[in-house]
PDB file of C-alpha atoms and ligand atoms in Angstrom:
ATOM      1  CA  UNK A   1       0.000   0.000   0.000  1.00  0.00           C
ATOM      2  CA  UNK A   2       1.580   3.218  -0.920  1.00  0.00           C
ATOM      3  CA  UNK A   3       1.526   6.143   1.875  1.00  0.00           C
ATOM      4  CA  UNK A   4      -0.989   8.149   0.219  1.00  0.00           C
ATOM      5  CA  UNK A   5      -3.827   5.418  -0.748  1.00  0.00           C
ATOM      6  CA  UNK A   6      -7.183   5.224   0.720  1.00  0.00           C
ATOM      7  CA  UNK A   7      -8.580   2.259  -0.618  1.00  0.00           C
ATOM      8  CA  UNK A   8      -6.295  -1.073  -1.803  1.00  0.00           C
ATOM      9  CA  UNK A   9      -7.944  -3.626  -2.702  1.00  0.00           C
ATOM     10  CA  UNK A  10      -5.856  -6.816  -3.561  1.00  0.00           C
ATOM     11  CA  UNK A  11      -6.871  -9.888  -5.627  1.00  0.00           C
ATOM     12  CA  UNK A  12     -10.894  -9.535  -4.659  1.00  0.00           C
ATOM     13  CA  UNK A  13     -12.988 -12.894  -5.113  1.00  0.00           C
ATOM     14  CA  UNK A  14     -16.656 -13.019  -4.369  1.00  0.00           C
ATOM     15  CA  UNK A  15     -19.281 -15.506  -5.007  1.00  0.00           C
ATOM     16  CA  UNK A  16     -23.041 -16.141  -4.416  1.00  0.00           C
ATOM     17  CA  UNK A  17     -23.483 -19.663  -4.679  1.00  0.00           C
ATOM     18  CA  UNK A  18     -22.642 -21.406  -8.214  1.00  0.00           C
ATOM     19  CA  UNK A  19     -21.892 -17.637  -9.609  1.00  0.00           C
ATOM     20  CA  UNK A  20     -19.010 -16.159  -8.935  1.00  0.00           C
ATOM     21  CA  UNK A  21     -19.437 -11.861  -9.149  1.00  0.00           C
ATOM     22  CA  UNK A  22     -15.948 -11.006  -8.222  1.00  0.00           C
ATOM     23  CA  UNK A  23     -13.044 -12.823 -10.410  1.00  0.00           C
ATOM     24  CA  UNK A  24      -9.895 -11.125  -8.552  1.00  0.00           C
ATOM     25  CA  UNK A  25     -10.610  -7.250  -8.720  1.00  0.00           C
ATOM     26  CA  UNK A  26      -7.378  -4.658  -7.990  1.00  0.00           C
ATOM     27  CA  UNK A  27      -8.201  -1.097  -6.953  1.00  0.00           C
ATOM     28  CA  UNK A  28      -6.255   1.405  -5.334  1.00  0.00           C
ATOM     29  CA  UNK A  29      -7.864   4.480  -5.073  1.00  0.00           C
ATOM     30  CA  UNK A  30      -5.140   7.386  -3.918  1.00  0.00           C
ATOM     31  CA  UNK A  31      -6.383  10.214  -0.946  1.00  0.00           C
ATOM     32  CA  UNK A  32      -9.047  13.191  -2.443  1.00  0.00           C
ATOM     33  CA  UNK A  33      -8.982  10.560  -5.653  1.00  0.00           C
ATOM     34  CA  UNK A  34     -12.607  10.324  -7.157  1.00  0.00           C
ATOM     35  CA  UNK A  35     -12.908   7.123  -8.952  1.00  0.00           C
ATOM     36  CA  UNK A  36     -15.748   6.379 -10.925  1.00  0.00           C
ATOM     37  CA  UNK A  37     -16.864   2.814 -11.673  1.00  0.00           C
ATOM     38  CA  UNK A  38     -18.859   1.875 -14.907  1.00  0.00           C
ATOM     39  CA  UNK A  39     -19.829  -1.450 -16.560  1.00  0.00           C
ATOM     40  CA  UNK A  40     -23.072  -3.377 -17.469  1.00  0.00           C
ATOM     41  CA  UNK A  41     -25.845  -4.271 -15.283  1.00  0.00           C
ATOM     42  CA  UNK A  42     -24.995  -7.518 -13.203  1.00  0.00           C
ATOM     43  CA  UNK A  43     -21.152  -7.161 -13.846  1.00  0.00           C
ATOM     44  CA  UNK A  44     -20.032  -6.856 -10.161  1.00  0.00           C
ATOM     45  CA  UNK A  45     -20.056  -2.837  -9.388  1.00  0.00           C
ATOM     46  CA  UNK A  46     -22.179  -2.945  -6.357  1.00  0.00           C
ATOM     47  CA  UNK A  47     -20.123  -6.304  -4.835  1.00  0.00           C
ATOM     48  CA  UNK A  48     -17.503  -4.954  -5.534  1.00  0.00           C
ATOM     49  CA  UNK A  49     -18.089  -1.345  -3.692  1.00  0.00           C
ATOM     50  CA  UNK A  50     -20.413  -3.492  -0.656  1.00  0.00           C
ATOM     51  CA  UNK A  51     -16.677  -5.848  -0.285  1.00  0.00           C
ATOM     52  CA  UNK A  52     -15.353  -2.364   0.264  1.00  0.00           C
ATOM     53  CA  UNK A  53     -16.972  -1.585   3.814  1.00  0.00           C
ATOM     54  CA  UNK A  54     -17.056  -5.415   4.450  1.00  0.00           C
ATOM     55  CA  UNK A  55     -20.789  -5.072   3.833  1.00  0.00           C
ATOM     56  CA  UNK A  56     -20.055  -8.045   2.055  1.00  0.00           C
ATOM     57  CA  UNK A  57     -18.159 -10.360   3.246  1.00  0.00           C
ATOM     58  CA  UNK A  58     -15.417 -11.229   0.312  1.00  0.00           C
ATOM     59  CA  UNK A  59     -14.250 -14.776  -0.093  1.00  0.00           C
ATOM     60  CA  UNK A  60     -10.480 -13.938  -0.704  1.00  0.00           C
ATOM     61  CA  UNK A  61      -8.131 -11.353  -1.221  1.00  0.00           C
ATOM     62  CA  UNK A  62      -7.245  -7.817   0.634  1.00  0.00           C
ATOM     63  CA  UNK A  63      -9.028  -4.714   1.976  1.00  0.00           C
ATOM     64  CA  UNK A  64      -6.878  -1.725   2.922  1.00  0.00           C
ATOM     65  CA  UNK A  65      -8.972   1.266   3.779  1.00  0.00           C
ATOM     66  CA  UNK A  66      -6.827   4.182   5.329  1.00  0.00           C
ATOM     67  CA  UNK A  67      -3.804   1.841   6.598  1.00  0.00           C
ATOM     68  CA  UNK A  68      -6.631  -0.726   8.005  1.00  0.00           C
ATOM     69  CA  UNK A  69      -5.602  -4.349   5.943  1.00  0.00           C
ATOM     70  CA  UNK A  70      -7.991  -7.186   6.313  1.00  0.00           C
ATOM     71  CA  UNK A  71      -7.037 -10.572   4.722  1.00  0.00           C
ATOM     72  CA  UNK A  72     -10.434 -11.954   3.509  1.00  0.00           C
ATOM     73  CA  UNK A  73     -11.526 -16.060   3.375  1.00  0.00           C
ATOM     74  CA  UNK A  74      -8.349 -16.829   5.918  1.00  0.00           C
ATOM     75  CA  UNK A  75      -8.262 -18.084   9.301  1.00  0.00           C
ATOM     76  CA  UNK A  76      -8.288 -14.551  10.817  1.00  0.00           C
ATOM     77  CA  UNK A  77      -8.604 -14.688  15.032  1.00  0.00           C
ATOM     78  CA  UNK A  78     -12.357 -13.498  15.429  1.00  0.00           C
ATOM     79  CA  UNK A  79     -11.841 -10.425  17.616  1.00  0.00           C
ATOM     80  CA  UNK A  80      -8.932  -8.992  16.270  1.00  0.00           C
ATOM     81  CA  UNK A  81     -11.679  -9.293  12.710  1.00  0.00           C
ATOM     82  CA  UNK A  82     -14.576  -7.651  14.335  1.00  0.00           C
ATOM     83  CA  UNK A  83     -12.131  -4.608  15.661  1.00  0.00           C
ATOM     84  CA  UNK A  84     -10.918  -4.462  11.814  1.00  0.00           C
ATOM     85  CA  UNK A  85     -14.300  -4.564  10.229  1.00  0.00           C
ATOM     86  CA  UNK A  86     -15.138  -1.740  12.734  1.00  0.00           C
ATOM     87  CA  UNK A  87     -12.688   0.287  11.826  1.00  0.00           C
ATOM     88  CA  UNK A  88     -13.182   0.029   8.201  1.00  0.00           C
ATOM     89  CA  UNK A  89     -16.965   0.808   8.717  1.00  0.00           C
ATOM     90  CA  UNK A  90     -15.833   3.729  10.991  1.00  0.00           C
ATOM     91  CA  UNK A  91     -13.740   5.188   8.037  1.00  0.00           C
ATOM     92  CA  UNK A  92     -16.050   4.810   4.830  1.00  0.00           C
ATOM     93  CA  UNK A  93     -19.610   5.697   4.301  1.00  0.00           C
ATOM     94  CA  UNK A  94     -21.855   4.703   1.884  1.00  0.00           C
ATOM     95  CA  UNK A  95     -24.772   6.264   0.246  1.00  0.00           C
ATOM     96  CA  UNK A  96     -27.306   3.861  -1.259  1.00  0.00           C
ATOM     97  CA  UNK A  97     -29.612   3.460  -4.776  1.00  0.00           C
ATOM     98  CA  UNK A  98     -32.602   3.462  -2.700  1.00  0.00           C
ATOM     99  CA  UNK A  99     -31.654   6.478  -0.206  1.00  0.00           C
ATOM    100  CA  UNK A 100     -32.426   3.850   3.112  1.00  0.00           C
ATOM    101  CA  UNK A 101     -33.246   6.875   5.339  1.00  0.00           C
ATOM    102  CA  UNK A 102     -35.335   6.068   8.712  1.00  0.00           C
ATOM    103  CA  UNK A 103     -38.882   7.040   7.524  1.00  0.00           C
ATOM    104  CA  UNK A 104     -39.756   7.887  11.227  1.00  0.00           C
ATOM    105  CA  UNK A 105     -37.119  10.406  11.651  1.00  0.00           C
ATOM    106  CA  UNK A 106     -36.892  13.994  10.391  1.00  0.00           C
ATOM    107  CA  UNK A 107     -34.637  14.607   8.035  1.00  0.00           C
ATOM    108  CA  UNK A 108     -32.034  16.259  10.719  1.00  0.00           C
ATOM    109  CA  UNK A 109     -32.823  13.248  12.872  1.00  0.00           C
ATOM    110  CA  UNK A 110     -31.739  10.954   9.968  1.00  0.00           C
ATOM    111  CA  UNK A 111     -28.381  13.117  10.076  1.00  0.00           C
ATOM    112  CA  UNK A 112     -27.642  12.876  13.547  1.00  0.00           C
ATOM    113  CA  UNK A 113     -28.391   9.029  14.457  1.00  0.00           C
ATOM    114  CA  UNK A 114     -25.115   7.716  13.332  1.00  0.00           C
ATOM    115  CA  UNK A 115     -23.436  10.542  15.667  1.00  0.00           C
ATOM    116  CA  UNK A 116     -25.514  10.030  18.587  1.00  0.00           C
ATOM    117  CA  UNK A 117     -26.004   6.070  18.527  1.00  0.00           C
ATOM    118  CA  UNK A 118     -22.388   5.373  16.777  1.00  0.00           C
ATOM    119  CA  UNK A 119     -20.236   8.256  17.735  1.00  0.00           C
ATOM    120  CA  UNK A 120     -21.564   8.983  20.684  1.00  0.00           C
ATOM    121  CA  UNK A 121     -21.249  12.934  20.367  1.00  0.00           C
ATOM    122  CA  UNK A 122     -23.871  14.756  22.553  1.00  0.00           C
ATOM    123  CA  UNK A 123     -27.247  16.016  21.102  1.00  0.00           C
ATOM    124  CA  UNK A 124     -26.053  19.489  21.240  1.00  0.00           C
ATOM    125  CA  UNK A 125     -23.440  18.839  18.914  1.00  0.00           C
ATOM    126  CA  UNK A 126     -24.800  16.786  17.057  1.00  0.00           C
ATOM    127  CA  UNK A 127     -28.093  18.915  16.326  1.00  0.00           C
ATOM    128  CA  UNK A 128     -25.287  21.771  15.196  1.00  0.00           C
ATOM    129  CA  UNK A 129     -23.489  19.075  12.860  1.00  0.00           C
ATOM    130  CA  UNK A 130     -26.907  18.033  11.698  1.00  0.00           C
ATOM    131  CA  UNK A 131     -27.772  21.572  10.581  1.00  0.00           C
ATOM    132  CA  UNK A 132     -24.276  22.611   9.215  1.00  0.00           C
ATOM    133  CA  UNK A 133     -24.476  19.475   6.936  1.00  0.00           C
ATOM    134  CA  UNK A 134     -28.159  20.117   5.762  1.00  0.00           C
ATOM    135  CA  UNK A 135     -27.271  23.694   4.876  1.00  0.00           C
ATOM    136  CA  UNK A 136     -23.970  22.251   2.821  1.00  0.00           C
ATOM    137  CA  UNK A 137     -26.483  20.256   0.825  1.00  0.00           C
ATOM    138  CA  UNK A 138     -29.205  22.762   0.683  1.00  0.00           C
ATOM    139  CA  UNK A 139     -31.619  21.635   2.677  1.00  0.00           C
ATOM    140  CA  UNK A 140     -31.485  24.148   5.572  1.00  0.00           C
ATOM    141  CA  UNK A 141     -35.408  24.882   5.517  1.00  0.00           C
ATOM    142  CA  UNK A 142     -36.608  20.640   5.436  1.00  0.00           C
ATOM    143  CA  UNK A 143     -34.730  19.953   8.852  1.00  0.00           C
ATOM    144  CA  UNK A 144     -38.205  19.132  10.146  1.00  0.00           C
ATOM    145  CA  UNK A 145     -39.149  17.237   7.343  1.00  0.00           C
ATOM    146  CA  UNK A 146     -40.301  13.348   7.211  1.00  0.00           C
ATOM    147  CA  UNK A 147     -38.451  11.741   3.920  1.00  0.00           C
ATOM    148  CA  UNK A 148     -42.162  10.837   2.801  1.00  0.00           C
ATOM    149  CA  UNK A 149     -42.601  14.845   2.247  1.00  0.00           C
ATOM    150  CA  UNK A 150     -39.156  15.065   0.577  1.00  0.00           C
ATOM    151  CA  UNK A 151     -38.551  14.506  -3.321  1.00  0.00           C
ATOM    152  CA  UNK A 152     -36.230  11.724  -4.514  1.00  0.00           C
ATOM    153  CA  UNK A 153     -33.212  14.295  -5.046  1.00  0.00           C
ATOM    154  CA  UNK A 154     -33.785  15.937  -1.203  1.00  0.00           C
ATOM    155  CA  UNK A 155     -34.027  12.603  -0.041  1.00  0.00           C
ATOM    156  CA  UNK A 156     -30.695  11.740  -1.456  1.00  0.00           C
ATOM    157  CA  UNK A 157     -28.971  14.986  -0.220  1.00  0.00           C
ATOM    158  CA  UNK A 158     -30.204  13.766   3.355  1.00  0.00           C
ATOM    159  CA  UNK A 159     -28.728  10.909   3.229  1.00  0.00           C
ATOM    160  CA  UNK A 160     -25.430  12.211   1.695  1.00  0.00           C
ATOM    161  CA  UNK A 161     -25.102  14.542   4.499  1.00  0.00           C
ATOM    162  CA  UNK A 162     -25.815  11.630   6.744  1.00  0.00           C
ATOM    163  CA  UNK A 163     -22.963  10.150   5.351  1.00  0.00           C
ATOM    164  CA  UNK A 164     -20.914  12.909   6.089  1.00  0.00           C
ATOM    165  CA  UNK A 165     -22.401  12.869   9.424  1.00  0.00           C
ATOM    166  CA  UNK A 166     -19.987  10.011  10.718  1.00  0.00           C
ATOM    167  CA  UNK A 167     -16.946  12.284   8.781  1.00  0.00           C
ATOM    168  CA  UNK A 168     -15.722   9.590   6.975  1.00  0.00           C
ATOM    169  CA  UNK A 169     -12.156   9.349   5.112  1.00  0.00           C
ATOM    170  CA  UNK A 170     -14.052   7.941   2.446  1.00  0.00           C
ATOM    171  CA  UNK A 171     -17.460   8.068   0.555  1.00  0.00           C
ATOM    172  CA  UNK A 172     -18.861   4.968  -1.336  1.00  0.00           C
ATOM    173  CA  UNK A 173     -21.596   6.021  -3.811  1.00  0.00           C
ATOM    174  CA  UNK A 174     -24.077   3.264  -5.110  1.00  0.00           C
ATOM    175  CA  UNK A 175     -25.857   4.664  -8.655  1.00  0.00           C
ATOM    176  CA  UNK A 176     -26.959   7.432  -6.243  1.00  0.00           C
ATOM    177  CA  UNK A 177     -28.688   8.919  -8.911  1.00  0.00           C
ATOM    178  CA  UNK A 178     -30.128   5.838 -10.704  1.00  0.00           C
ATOM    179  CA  UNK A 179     -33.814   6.067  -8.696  1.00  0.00           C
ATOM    180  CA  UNK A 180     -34.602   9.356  -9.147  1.00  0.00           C
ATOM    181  CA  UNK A 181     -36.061  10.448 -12.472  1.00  0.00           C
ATOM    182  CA  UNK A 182     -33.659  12.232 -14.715  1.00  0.00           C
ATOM    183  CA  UNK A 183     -34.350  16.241 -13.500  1.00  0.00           C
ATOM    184  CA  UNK A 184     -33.382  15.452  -9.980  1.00  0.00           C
ATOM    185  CA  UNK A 185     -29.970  14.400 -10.847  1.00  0.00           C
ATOM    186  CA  UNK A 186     -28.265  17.301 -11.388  1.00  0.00           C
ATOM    187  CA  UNK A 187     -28.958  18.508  -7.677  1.00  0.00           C
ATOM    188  CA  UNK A 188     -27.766  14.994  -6.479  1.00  0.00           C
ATOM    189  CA  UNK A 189     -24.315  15.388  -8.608  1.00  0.00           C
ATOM    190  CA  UNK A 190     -23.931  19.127  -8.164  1.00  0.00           C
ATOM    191  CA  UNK A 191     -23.549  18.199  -3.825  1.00  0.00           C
ATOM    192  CA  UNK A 192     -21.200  14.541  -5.376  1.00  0.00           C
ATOM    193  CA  UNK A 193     -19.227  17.783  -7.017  1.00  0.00           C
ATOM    194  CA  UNK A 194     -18.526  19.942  -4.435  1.00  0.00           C
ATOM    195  CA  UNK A 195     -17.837  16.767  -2.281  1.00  0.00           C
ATOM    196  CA  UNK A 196     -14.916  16.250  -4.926  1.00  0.00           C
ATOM    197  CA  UNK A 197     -13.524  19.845  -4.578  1.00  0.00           C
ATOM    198  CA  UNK A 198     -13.581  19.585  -1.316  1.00  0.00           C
ATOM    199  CA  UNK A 199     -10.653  16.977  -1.556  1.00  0.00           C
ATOM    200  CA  UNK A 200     -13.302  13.724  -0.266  1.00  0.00           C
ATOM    201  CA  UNK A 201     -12.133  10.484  -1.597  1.00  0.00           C
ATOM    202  CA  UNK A 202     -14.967   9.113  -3.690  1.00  0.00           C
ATOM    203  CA  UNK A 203     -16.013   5.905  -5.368  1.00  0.00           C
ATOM    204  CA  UNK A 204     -18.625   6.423  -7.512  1.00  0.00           C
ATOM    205  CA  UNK A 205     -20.806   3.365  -9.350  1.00  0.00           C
ATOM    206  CA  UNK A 206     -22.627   5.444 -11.886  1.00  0.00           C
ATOM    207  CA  UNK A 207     -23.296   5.597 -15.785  1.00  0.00           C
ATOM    208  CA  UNK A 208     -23.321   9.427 -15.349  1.00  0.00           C
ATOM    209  CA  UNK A 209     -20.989  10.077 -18.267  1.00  0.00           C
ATOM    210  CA  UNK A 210     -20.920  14.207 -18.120  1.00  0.00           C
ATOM    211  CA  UNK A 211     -19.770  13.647 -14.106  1.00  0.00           C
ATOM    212  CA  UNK A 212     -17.209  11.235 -14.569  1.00  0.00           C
ATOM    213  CA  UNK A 213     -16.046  13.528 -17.455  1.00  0.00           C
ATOM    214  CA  UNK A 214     -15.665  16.803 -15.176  1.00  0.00           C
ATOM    215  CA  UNK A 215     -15.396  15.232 -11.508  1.00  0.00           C
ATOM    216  CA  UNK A 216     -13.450  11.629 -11.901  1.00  0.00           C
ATOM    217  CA  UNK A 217     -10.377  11.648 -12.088  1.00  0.00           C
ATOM    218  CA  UNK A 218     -10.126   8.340 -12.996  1.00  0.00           C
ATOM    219  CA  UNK A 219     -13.067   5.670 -14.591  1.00  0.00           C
ATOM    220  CA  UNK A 220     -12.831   2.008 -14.168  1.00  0.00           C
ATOM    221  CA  UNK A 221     -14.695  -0.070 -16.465  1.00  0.00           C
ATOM    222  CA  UNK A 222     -15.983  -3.792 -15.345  1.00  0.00           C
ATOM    223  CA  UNK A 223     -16.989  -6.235 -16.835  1.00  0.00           C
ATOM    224  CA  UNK A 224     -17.678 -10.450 -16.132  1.00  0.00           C
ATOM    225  CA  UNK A 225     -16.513  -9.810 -12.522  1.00  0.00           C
ATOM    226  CA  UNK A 226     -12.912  -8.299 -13.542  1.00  0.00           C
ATOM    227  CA  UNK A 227     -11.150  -4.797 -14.050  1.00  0.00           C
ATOM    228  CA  UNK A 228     -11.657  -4.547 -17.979  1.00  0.00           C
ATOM    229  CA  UNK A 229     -10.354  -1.116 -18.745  1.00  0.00           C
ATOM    230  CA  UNK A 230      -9.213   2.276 -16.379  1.00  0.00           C
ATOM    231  CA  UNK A 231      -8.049   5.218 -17.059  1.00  0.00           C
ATOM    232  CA  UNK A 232      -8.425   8.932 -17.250  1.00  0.00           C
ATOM    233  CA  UNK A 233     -12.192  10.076 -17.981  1.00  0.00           C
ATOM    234  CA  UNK A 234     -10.967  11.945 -21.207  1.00  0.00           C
ATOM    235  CA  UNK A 235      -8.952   8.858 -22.379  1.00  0.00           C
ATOM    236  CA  UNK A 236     -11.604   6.243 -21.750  1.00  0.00           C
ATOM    237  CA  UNK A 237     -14.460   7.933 -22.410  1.00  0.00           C
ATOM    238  CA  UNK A 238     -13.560   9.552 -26.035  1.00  0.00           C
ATOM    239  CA  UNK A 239     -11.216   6.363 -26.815  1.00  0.00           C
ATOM    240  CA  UNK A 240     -12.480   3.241 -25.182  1.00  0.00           C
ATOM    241  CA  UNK A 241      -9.580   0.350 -26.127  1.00  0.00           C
ATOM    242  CA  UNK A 242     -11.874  -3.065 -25.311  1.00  0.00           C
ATOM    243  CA  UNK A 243     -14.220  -3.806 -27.368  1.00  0.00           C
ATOM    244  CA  UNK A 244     -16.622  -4.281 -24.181  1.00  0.00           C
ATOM    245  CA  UNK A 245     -16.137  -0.832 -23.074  1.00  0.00           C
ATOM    246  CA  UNK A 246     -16.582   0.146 -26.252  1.00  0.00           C
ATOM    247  CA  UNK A 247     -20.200  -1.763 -26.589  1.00  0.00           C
ATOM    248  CA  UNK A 248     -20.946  -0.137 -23.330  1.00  0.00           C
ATOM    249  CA  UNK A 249     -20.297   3.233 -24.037  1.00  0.00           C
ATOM    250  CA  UNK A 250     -22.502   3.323 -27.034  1.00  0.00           C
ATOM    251  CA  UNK A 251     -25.389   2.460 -25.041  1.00  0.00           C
ATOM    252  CA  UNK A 252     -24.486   5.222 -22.105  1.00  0.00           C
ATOM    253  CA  UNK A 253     -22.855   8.035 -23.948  1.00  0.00           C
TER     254      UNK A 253
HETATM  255  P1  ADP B 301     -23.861  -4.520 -10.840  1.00  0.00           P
HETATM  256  O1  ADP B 301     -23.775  -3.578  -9.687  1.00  0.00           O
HETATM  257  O2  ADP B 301     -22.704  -4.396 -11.773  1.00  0.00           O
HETATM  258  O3  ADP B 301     -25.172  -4.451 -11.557  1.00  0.00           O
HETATM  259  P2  ADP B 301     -24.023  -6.549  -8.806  1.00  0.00           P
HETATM  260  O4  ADP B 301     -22.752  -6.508  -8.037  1.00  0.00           O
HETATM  261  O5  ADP B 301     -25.223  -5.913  -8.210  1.00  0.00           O
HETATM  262  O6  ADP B 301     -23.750  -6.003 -10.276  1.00  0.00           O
HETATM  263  O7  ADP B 301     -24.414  -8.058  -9.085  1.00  0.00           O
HETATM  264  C1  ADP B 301     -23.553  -8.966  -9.754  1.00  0.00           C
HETATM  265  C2  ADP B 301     -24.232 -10.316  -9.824  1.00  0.00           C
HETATM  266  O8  ADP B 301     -24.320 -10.832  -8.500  1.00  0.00           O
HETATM  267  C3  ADP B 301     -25.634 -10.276 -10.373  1.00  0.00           C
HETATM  268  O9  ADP B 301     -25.827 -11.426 -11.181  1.00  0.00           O
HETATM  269  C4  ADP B 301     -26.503 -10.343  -9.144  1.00  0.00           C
HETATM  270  O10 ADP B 301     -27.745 -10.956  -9.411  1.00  0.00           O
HETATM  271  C5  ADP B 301     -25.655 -11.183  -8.197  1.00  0.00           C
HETATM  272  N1  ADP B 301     -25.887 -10.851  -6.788  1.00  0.00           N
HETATM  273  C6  ADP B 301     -25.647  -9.669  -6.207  1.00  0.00           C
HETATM  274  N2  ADP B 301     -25.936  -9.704  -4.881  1.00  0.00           N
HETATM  275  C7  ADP B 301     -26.390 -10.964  -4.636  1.00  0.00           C
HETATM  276  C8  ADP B 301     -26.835 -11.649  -3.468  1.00  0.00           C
HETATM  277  N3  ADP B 301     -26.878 -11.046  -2.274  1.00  0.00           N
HETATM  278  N4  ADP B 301     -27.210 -12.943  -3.606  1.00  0.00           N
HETATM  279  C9  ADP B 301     -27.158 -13.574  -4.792  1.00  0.00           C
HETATM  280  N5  ADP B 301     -26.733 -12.998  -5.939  1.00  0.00           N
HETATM  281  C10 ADP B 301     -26.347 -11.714  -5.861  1.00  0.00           C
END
């Protein structure tokens, strides 16, 4: 692991029964770096992003997040795991597809769970996080709100600042925009955007072309459970090399 990576992620295997998802994936993803990864429906983007956080639980190979190495599918002593796994889950958030925000809490009470419940920080504090992080994604005025009163794109920018709730050295993105329909995406990627200029480390699972083209700095195409193609956003996405990625783009672009 070089000094200044986030993420390493060493010879990743995953399976779900007979079919195997993950055929030995390498990522290293470098501090502030916003990776975006692309690739056809069912080719492993969302394993391989859940392996990440451990929210899967990968059959072999190595997850490095911030210095924190766990050896996956070995005879690993239990505890010393479950303080590893903790630590991972400490350091990276994740925000989901499907939003998952707590339908019976207020949109600033969706914000400050994770600090009172996981970080422990008093209700004070956390209220004054809470609000700081709802005004950073514009949604000072729906503090009060329940998510069933909140659009698809506010509901997303709650749980992004929920994310950033538990200030995590990383930020796992799932499609985030891939529920909402298309003219509440641009709010989603505009707070993804200013995320990325303020130096987060990102990985992004997303067919958004135009943000991996002005926020990515690099895009990693998968396909059949491997690492097909990465590179720079202008390189890959004006001059694809496999013929894959080059199928793919057609479709997205
Ligand atoms: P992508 O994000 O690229 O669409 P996924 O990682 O979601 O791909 O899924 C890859 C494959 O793994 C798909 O065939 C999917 O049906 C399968 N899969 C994903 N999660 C599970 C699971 N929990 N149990 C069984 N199969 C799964």
């Amino acid at each position: 692991m070089n000094r200044t990576d986030q993420i390493d992620i060493r010879g990743l295997h995953k399976r779900f029964g007979a079919l195997e998802v993950l055929k030995g994936v390498d990522l290293t993803v470098a501090r502030g770096e916003v990776v975006v990864v692309m690739g056809p429906s069912g080719s492993g983007k969302t394993t391989l992003i859940r392996c990440m956080n451990l929210l899967e639980e990968p059959d072999a190979g190595t997850v490095a997040i911030c210095g924190c190495s766990v050896e996956c599918g070995g005879a690993v002593r239990r505890r010393e795991r479950v303080r590893k796994v903790r630590t991972i889950r400490h350091r990276t958030a994740m925000v989901f597809q499907q939003f998952n925000l707590f339908p019976h809490m207020t949109a600033l009470g969706n914000v400050i769970e994770g600090p009172l419940s996981v970080r422990r920080m008093h209700k004070d504090a956390a209220v004054a996080l809470g609000r700081e992080l709802l005004d950073r994604v514009g949604l000072t005025d729906k503090a009060a709100e329940y998510p069933s009163r909140l659009s698809g794109g506010q509901k997303q920018r709650v749980a992004i600042a929920r994310a950033l709730a538990m200030e995590p050295e990383v930020v796992l993105f799932d499609e985030p925009t891939s529920a909402l329909d298309p003219e509440l995406h641009a709010e989603v990627l505009e707070v993804m955007r200013e995320l990325a200029h303020d130096g987060m480390t990102m990985v992004v699972v997303t067919h958004e072309v135009e943000f991996a083209r002005e926020v990515a700095d690099r895009v990693v195409f998968m396909d059949g459970g491997v690492v097909l193609e990465s590179g720079r956003p202008q390189d890959f996405l004006n001059h694809p090399v496999h013929p894959r990625a080059k199928a793919f783009l057609r479709l997205v672009a």
